[in-house]
Coordinates of C-alpha atoms in Angstrom, one line a residue:
X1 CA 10.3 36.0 -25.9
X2 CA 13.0 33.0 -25.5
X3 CA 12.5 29.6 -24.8
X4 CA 14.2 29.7 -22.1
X5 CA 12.8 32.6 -20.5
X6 CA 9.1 30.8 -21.2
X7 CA 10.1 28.0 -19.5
X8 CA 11.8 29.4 -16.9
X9 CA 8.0 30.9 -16.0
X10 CA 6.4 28.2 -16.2
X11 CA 6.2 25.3 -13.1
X12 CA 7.8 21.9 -13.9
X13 CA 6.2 18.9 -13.8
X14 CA 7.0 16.6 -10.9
X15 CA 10.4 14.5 -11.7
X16 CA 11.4 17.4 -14.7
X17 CA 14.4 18.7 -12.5
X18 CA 17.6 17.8 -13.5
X19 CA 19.7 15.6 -10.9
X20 CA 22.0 18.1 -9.9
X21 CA 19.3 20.5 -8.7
X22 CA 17.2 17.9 -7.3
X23 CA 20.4 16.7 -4.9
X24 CA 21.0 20.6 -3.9
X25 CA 17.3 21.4 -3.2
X26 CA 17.0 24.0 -5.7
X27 CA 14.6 25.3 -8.0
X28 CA 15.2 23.9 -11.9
X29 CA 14.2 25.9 -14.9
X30 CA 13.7 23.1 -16.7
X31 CA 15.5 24.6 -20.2
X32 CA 17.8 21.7 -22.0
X33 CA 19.9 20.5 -22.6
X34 CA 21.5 22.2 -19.7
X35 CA 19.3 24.1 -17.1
X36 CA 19.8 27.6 -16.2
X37 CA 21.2 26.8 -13.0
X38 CA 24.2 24.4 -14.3
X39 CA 24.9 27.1 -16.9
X40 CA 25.3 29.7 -13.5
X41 CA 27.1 27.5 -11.8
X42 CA 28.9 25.0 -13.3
X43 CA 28.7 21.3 -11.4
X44 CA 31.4 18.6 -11.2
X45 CA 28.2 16.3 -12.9
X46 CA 26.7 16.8 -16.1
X47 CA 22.9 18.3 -15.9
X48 CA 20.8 15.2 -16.5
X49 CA 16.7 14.5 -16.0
X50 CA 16.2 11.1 -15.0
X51 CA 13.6 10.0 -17.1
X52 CA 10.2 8.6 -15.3
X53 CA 7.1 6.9 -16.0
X54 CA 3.5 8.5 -15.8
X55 CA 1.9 6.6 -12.9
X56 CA -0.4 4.7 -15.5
X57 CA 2.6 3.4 -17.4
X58 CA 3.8 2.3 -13.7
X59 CA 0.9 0.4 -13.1
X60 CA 0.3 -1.0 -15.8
X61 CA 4.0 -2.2 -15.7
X62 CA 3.6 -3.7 -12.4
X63 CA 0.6 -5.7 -13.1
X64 CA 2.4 -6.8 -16.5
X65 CA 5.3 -7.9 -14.0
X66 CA 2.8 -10.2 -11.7
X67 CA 1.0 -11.5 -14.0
X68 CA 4.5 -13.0 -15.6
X69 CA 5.3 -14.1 -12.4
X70 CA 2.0 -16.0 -12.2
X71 CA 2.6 -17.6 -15.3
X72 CA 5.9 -18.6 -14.4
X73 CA 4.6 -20.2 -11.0
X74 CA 2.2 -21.7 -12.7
X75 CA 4.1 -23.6 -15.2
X76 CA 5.9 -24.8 -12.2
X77 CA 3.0 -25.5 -10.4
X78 CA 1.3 -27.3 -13.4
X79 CA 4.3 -29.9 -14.1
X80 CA 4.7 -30.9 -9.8
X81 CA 1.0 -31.2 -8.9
X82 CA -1.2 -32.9 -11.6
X83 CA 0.6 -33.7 -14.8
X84 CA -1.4 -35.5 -17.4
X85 CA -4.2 -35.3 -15.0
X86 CA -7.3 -33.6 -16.0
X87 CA -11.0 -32.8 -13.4
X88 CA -13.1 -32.7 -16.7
X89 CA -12.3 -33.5 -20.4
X90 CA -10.9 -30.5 -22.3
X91 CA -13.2 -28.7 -24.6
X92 CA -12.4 -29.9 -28.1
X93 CA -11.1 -26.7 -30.2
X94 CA -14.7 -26.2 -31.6
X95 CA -15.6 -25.5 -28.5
X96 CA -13.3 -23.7 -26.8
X97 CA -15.3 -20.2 -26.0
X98 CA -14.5 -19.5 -22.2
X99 CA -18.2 -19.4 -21.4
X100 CA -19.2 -22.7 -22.7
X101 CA -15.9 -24.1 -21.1
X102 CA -17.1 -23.1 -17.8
X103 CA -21.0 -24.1 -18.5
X104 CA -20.0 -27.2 -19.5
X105 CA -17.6 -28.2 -16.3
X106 CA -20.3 -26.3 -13.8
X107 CA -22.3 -29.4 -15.4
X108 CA -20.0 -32.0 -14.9
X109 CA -19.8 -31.4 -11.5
X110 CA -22.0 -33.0 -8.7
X111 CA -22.5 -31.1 -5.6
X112 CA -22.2 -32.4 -1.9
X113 CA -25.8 -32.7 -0.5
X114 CA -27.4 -29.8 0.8
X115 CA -26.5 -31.6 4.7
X116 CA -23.2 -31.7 3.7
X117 CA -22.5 -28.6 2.2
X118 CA -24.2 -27.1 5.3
X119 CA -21.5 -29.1 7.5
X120 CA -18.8 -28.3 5.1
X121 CA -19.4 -24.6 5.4
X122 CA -20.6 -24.5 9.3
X123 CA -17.1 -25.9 10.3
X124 CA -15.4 -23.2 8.1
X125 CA -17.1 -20.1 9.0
X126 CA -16.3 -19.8 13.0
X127 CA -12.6 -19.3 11.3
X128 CA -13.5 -17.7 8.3
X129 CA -12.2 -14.4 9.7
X130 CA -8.1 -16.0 10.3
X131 CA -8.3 -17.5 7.2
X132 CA -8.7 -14.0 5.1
X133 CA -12.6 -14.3 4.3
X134 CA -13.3 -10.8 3.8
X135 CA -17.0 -11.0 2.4
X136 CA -20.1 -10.9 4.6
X137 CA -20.6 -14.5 6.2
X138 CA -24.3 -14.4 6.9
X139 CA -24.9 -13.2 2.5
X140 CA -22.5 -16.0 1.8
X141 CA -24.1 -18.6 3.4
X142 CA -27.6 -17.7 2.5
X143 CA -26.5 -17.5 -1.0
X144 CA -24.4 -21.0 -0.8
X145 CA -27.5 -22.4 0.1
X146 CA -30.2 -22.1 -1.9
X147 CA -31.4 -24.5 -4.0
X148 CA -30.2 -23.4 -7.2
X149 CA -27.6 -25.0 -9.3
X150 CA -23.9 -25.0 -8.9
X151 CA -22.9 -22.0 -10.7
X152 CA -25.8 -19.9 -10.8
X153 CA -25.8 -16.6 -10.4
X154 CA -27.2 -16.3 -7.0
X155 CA -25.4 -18.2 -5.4
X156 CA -21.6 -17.7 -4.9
X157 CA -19.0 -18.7 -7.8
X158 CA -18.0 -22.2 -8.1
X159 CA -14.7 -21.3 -7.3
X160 CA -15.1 -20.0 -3.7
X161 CA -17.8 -22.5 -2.9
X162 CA -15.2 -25.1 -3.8
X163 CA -12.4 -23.3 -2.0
X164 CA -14.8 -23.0 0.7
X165 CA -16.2 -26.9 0.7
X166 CA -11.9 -27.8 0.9
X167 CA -11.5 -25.6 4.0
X168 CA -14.6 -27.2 5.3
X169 CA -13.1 -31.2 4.3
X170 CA -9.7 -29.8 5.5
X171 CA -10.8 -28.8 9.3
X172 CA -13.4 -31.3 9.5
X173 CA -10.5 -34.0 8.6
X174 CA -12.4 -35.4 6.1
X175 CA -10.6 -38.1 3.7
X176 CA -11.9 -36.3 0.7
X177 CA -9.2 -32.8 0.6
X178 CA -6.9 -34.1 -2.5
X179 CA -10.3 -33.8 -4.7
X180 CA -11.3 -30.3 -3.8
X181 CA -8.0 -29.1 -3.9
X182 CA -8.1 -29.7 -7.6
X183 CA -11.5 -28.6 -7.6
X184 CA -11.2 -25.2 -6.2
X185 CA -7.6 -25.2 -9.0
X186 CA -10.1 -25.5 -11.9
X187 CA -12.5 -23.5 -11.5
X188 CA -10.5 -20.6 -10.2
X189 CA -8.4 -21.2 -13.5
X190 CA -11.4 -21.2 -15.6
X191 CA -13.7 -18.2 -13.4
X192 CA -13.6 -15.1 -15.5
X193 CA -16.0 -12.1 -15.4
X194 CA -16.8 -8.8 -13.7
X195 CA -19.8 -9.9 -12.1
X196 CA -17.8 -12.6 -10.1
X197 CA -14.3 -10.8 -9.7
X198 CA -15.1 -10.4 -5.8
X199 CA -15.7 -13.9 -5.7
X200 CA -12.6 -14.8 -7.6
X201 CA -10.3 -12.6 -5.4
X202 CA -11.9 -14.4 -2.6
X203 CA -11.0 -17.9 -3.9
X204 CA -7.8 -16.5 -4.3
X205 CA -7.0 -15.5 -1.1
X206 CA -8.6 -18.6 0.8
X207 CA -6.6 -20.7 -1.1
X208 CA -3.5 -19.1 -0.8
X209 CA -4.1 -18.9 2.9
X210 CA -4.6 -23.1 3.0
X211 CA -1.5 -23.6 0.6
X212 CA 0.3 -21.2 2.9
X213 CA -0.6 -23.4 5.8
X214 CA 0.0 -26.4 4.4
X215 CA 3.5 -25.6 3.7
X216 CA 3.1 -24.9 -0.3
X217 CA 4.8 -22.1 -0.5
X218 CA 5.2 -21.4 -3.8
X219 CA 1.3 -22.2 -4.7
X220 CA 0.3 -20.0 -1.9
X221 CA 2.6 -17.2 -3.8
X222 CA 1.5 -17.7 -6.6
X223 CA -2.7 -17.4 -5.6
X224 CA -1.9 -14.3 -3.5
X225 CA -0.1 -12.5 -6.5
X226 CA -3.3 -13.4 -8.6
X227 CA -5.4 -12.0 -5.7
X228 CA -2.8 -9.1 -6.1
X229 CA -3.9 -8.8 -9.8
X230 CA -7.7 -8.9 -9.7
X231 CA -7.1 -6.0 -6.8
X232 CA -5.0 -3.8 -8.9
X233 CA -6.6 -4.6 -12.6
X234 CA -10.4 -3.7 -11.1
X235 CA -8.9 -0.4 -9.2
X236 CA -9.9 -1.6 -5.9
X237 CA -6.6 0.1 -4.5
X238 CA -8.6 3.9 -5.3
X239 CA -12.3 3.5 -4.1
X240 CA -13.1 6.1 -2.3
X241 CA -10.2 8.2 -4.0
X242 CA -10.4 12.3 -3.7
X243 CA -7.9 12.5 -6.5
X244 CA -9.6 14.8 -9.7
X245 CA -9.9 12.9 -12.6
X246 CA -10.2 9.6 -11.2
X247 CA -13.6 7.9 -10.7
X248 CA -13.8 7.2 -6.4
X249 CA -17.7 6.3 -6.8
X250 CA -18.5 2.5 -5.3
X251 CA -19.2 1.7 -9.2
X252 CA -15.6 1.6 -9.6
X253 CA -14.5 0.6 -13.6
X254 CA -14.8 -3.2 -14.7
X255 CA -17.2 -3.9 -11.7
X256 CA -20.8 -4.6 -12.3
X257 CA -23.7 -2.9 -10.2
X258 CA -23.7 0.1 -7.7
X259 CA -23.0 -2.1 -4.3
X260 CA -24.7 -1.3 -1.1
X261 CA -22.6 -0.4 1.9
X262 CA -21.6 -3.8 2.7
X263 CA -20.4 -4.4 -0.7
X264 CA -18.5 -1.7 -0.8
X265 CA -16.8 -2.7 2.5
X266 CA -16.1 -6.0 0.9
X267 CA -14.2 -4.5 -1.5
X268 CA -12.4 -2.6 0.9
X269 CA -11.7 -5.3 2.9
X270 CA -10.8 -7.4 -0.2
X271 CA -8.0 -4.6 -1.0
X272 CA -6.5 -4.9 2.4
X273 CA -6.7 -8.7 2.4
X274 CA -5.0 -9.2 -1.2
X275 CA -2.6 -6.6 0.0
X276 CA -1.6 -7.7 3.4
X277 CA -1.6 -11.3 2.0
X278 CA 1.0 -10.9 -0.4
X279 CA 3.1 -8.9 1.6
X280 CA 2.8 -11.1 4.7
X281 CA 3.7 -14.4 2.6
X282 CA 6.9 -12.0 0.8
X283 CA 8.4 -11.8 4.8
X284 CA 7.6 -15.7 5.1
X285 CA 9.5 -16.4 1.8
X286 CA 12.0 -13.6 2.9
X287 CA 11.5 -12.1 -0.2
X288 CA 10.1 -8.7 0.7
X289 CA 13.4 -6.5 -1.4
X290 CA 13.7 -8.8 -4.5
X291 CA 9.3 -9.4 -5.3
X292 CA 6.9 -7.4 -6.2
X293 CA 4.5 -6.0 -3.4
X294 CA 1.3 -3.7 -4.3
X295 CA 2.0 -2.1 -0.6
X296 CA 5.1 -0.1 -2.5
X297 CA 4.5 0.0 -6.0
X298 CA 5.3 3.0 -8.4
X299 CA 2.3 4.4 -9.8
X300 CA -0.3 2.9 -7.7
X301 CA -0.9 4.9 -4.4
X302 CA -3.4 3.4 -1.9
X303 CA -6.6 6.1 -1.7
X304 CA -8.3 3.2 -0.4
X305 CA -9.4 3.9 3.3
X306 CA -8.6 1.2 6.2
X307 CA -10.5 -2.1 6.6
X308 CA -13.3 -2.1 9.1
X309 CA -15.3 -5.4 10.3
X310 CA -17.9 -6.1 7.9
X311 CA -20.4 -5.8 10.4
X312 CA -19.1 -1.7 11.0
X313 CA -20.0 -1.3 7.4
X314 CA -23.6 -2.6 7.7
X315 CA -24.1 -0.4 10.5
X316 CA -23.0 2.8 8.6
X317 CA -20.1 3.1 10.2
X318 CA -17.9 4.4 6.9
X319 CA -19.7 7.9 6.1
X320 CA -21.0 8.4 2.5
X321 CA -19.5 11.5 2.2
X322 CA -15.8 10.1 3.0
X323 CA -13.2 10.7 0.2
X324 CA -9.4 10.4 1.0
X325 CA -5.9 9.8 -0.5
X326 CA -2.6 8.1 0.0
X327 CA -3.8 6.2 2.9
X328 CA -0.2 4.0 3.5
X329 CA 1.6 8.1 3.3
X330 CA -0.8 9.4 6.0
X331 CA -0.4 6.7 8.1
X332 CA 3.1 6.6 7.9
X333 CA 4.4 10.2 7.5
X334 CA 1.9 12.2 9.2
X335 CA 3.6 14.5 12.2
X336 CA 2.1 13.6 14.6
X337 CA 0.7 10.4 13.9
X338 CA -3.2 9.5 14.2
X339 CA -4.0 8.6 17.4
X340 CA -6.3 6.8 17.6
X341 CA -4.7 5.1 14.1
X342 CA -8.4 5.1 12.3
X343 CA -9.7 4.5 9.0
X344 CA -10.8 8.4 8.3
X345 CA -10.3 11.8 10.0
X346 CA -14.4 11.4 10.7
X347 CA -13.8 8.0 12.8
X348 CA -13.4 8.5 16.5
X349 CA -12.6 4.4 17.1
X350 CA -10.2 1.9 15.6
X351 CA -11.1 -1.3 14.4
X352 CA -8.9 -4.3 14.9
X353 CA -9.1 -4.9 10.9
X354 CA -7.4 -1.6 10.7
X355 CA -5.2 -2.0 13.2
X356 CA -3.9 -5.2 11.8
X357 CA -3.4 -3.9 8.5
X358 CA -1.3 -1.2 10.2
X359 CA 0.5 -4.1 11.7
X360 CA 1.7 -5.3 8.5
X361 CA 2.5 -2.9 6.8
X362 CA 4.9 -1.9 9.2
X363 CA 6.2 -5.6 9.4
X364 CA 6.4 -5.3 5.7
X365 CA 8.6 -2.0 5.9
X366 CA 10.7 -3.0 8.3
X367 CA 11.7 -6.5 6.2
X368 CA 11.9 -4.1 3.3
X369 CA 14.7 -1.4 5.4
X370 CA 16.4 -4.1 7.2
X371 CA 16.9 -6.3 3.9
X372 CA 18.4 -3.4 1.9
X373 CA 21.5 -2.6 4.6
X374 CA 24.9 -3.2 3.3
X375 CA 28.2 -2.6 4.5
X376 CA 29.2 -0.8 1.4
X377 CA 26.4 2.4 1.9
X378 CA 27.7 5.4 1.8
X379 CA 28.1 7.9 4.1
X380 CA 24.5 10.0 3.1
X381 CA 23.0 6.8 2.1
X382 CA 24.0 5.5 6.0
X383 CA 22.7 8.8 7.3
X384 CA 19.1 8.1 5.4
X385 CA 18.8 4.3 6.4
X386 CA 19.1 5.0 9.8
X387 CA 16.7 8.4 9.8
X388 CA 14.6 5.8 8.5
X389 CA 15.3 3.2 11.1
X390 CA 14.3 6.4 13.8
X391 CA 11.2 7.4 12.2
X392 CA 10.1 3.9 11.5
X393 CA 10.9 2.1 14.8
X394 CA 8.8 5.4 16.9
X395 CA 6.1 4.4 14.3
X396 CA 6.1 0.5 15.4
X397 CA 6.5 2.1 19.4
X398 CA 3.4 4.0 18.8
X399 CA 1.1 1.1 17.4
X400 CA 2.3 -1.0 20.8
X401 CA 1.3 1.3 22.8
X402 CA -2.6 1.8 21.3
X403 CA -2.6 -1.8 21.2
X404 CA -5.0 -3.2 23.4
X405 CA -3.8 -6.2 26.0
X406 CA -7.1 -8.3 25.3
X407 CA -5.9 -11.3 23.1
X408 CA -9.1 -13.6 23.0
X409 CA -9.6 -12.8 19.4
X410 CA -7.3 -14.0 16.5
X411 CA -7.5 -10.0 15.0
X412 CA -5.9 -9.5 18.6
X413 CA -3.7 -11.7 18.2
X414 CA -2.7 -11.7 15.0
X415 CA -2.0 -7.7 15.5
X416 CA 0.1 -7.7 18.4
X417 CA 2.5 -10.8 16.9
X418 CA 2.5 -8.6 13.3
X419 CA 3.9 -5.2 15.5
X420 CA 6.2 -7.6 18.0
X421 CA 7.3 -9.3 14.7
X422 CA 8.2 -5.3 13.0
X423 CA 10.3 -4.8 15.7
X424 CA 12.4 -7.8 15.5
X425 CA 12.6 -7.6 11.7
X426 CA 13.7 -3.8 12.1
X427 CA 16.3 -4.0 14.9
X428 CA 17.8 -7.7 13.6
X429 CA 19.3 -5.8 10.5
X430 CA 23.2 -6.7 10.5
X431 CA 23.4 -2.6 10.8
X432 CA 21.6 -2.1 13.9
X433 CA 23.8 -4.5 16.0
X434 CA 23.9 -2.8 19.0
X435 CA 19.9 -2.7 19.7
X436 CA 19.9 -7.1 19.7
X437 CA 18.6 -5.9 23.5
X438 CA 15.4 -4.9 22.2
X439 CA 15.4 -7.6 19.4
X440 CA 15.4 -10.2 22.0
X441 CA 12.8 -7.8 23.7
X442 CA 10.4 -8.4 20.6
X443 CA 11.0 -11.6 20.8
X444 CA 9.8 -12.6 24.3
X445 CA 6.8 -10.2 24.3
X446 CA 5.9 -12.0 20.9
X447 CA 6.1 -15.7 22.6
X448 CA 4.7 -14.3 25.1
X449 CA 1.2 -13.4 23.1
X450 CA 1.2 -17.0 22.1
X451 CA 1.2 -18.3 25.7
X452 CA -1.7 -15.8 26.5
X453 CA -3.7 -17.1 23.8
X454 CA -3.0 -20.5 24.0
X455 CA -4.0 -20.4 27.6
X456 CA -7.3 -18.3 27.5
X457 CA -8.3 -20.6 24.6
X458 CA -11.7 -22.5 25.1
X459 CA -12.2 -25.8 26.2
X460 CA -11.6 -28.3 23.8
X461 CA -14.7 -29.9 21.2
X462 CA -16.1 -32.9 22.0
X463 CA -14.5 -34.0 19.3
X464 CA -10.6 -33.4 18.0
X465 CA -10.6 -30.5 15.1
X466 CA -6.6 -29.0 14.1
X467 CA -6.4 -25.7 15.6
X468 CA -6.6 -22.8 13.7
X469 CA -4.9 -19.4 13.5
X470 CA -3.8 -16.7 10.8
X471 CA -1.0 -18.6 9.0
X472 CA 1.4 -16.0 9.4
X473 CA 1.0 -16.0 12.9
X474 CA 3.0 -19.6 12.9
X475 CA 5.7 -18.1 11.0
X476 CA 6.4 -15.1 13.1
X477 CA 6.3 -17.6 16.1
X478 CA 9.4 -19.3 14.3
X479 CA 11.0 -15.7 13.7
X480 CA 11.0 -15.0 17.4
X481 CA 12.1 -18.4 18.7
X482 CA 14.9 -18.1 15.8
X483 CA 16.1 -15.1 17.9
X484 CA 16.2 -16.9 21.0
X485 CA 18.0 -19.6 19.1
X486 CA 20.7 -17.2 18.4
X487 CA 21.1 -16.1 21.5
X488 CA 21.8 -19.3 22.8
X489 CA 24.3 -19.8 19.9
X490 CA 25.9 -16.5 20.8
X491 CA 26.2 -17.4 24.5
X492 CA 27.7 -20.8 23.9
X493 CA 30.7 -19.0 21.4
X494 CA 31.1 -16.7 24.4
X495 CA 31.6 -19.9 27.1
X496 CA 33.9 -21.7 24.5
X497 CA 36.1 -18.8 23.8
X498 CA 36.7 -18.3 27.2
X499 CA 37.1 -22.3 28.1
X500 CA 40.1 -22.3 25.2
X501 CA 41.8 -19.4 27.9
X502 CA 41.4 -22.1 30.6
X503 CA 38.7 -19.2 32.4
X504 CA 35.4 -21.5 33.6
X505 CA 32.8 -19.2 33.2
X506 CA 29.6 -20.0 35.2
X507 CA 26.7 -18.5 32.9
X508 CA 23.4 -18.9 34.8
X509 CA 22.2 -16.6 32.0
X510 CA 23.3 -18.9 29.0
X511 CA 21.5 -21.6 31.0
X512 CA 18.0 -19.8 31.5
X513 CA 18.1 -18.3 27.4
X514 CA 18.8 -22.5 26.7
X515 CA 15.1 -22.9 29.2
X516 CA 13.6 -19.7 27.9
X517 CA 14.5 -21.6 24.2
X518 CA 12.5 -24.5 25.1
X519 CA 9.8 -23.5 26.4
X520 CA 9.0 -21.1 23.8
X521 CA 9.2 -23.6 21.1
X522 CA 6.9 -25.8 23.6
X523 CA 4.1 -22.7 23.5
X524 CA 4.8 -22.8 19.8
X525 CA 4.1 -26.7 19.6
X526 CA 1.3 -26.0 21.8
X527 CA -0.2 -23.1 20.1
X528 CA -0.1 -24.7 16.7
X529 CA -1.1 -28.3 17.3
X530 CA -2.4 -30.1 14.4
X531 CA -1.2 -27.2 12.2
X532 CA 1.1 -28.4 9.5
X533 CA 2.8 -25.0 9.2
X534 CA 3.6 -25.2 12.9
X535 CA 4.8 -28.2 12.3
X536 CA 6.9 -27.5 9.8
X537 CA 8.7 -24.7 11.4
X538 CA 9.3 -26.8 14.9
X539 CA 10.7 -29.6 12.4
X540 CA 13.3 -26.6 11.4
X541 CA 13.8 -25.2 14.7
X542 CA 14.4 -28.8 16.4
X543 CA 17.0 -29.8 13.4
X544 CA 19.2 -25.8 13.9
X545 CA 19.1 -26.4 17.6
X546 CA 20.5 -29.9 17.8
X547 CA 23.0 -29.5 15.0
X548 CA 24.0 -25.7 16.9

């Protein structure tokens, strides 16, 4: 028997089709250097197999990628924040073994009183959950306060405590924040080991998440790719997985111990906040088609199921039994979509953790189809962005809808802006000019969420603390308003053009977007007082509007 005819018998392996058959749906033999079906029937384009990557290679490539572009940050970051300046002495090059590095500084360093430690992490916690804290509060602060030595095993890493203790300095408005800052820097540069990698990831996120609020934007990047890093390198993208071959048990490889239930929620919530992190800070940076994002990455498909509250996991709520795959591909392709939207086929409620991952992925999605229309597509490459505009914008309609209308809690809130914030991102693409109706649409319902929260907020403490909200939340506040803005801009062209024709125009609607304007960047202001992103994004908005 041929070689051909063998082949010919035998299925290819995904991504062994030649090009030519690929684009005209048919099936490939397979035989090179030129496949039965170009010999048949001779094509205008040569028969050619574009060569792909196993999904290991994939992965390993992308976390080659972030970690080079964590390197590169942090050179940058090195040089701007703290040249020449040093927390502890450097190990002399005798002693330079990692763990007697990191014995020696948990030694140098002098914990806050056990008081103050306990009013450091008391003013944190009742925000933990906006700030991306995705471990179990009530372990963490038992642990963070017994009276063992910094850096002991029991208690939680020196890194998060110290990320932890600057939250606590930074809401309390404490003079001592510049020290802890560089605090919680060392010792999440120096924290290495499987036994603390949830720990680590933690630090990570928290302080991207206070970079990212205070207005450090390429720090905050560079923590959330690292969080990024730690998710992908200790598999936390596949627990749970159903895939043969690869190892879905809780004692998932490079992690020490069999976890309980609530540890294995951590690490699914740990997943989702790494992931949603990164992603969310890509959309503030408008970054989302040029940097790296483990939401779409070649090679590493999410098996992990949805976030829950951590609470849901200590009640059982995620069944033993539950194995699953391509969570993001369910979610988004599956005809018709879950309704209710929940973690596993098993689950008969949503949780708001799930929900708001949802949220951002789509927001992600959106910035990631909006960002890669040009005017030069052509014709079946127009066709396929805007089936994908269709399919995605009835996905972003159907989350809406299941959203609920409470917004007392920052998940609540935090979901409905991430969905309102999809829509604008999706129908603001310089293709899709003629739905600016329901841009504008996003827009006001997202503002609109603000003034509900802002007005069912609590009364005021006794004494003055800075507000606090998911960071992101800020910047999708400045998205919207920057959509009113332009609407103002567009209605102010309109009355000039028609003012060189000697026409007066009287535009009561001009006049209420110019009200509507204001008094959404006064919920903003309102919303975010005492928060420095807030603040920074009102600075930008006040400068476009006067100069406009």
């Amino acid at each position: 028997m041929s070689s051909g005819s063998s082949a010919g018998k035998q299925p290819l392996r995904r991504g062994k089709a030649c090009l030519n058959c690929r684009h005209l749906k048919i099936k490939c033999d397979g035989v090179r250097p030129v496949c039965g079906q170009c010999q048949r029937v001779p094509k205008d384009d040569e028969c050619e197999v574009l060569e792909t990557k196993s999904r290991t290679q994939d992965l390993e490539n992308t976390i080659l990628q972030l970690q080079s572009r964590i390197e590169e940050l942090q050179s940058n970051t090195c040089s701007v924040l703290y040249p020449g300046q040093q927390i502890y002495p450097k190990a002399n090059s005798s002693d330079s073994d990692s763990s007697q590095s990191s014995d020696q500084s948990y030694q140098g360093f002098k914990e806050p009183s056990r008081d103050m430690i306990q009013s450091l992490i008391h003013h944190f916690l009742p925000h933990a959950s906006e700030l991306g804290f995705f471990i179990h509060p009530g372990r963490f602060l038992e642990a963070a306060l017994l009276p063992l030595p910094f850096g002991h095993e029991r208690r939680p890493s020196p890194a998060l405590l110290c990320v932890v203790y600057l939250w606590g300095v930074h809401l309390s408005q404490a003079p001592d924040e510049p020290i802890f800052l560089k605090l919680a820097k060392e010792y999440i540069s120096i924290e290495i080991g499987a036994h603390r990698a949830i720990h680590t990831m933690q630090a990570h996120v928290l302080l991207a998440t206070y970079l990212l609020r205070n207005t450090h934007f390429l720090e905050a990047e560079f923590y959330a790719n690292g969080a990024a890093v730690l998710a992908l390198g200790y598999k936390l993208h596949k627990v749970r997985t159903s895939r043969p071959g690869v190892d879905g048990s809780p004692e998932l490889s490079g992690l020490c111990g069999s976890p309980d239930a609530v540890q294995e929620g951590e690490r699914i919530r740990g997943f989702w906040a790494a992931a949603t992190l990164q992603s969310n800070i890509h959309i503030l940076l408008e970054s989302a088609n040029r940097a790296l994002c483990i939401l779409e990455t070649k090679g590493c498909e999410i098996d992990t199921p949805w976030p829950l509250e951590i609470a849901e996991y200590e009640a059982g709520a995620l069944s033993s039994e539950y194995r699953g795959q391509e969570s993001l591909r369910q979610f988004l392709t599956a005809e018709p979509p879950p309704v209710p939207w929940a973690t596993s086929s098993s689950s008969t409620t949503t949780s708001m953790c799930t929900l708001e991952a949802q949220a951002s992925v789509l927001l992600f999605r959106a910035a990631r189809l909006a960002g890669a229309w040009t005017p030069d597509l052509q014709p079946h490459e127009l066709q396929s962005h805007i089936s994908s505009h269709t399919w995605l914008d009835a996905r972003i309609t159907q989350l809406w809808a299941f959203l609920p209308s409470d917004l007392s809690g920052p998940t609540f809130l935090a979901t409905h802006t991430l969905t309102a914030a999809a829509a604008i991102k999706l129908h603001s693409s310089p293709g899709m000019t003629a739905q600016q109706t329901t841009c504008v649409a996003a827009a006001r319902a997202l503002i609109s969420c603000l003034r509900s929260s802002a007005s069912s907020s609590s009364m005021p403490p006794l004494i003055p603390t800075p507000r606090v909200g998911p960071p992101i939340v800020g910047a999708l506040a400045f998205l919207a308003c920057r959509i009113l803005l332009d609407e103002v801009g567009r209605s102010r062209a309109f009355r000039a053009v028609w003012a060189e024709l000697g026409v007066g125009v009287e535009d009561a609607e001009a006049a209420g977007e110019e009200v509507e304007l204001r008094e959404g960047m006064g919920v903003m202001s309102a919303w975010g007082e005492g928060d420095p992103l807030v603040g920074y994004y009102l600075g930008k908005l006040g400068r476009e509007y006067e100069a406009m």
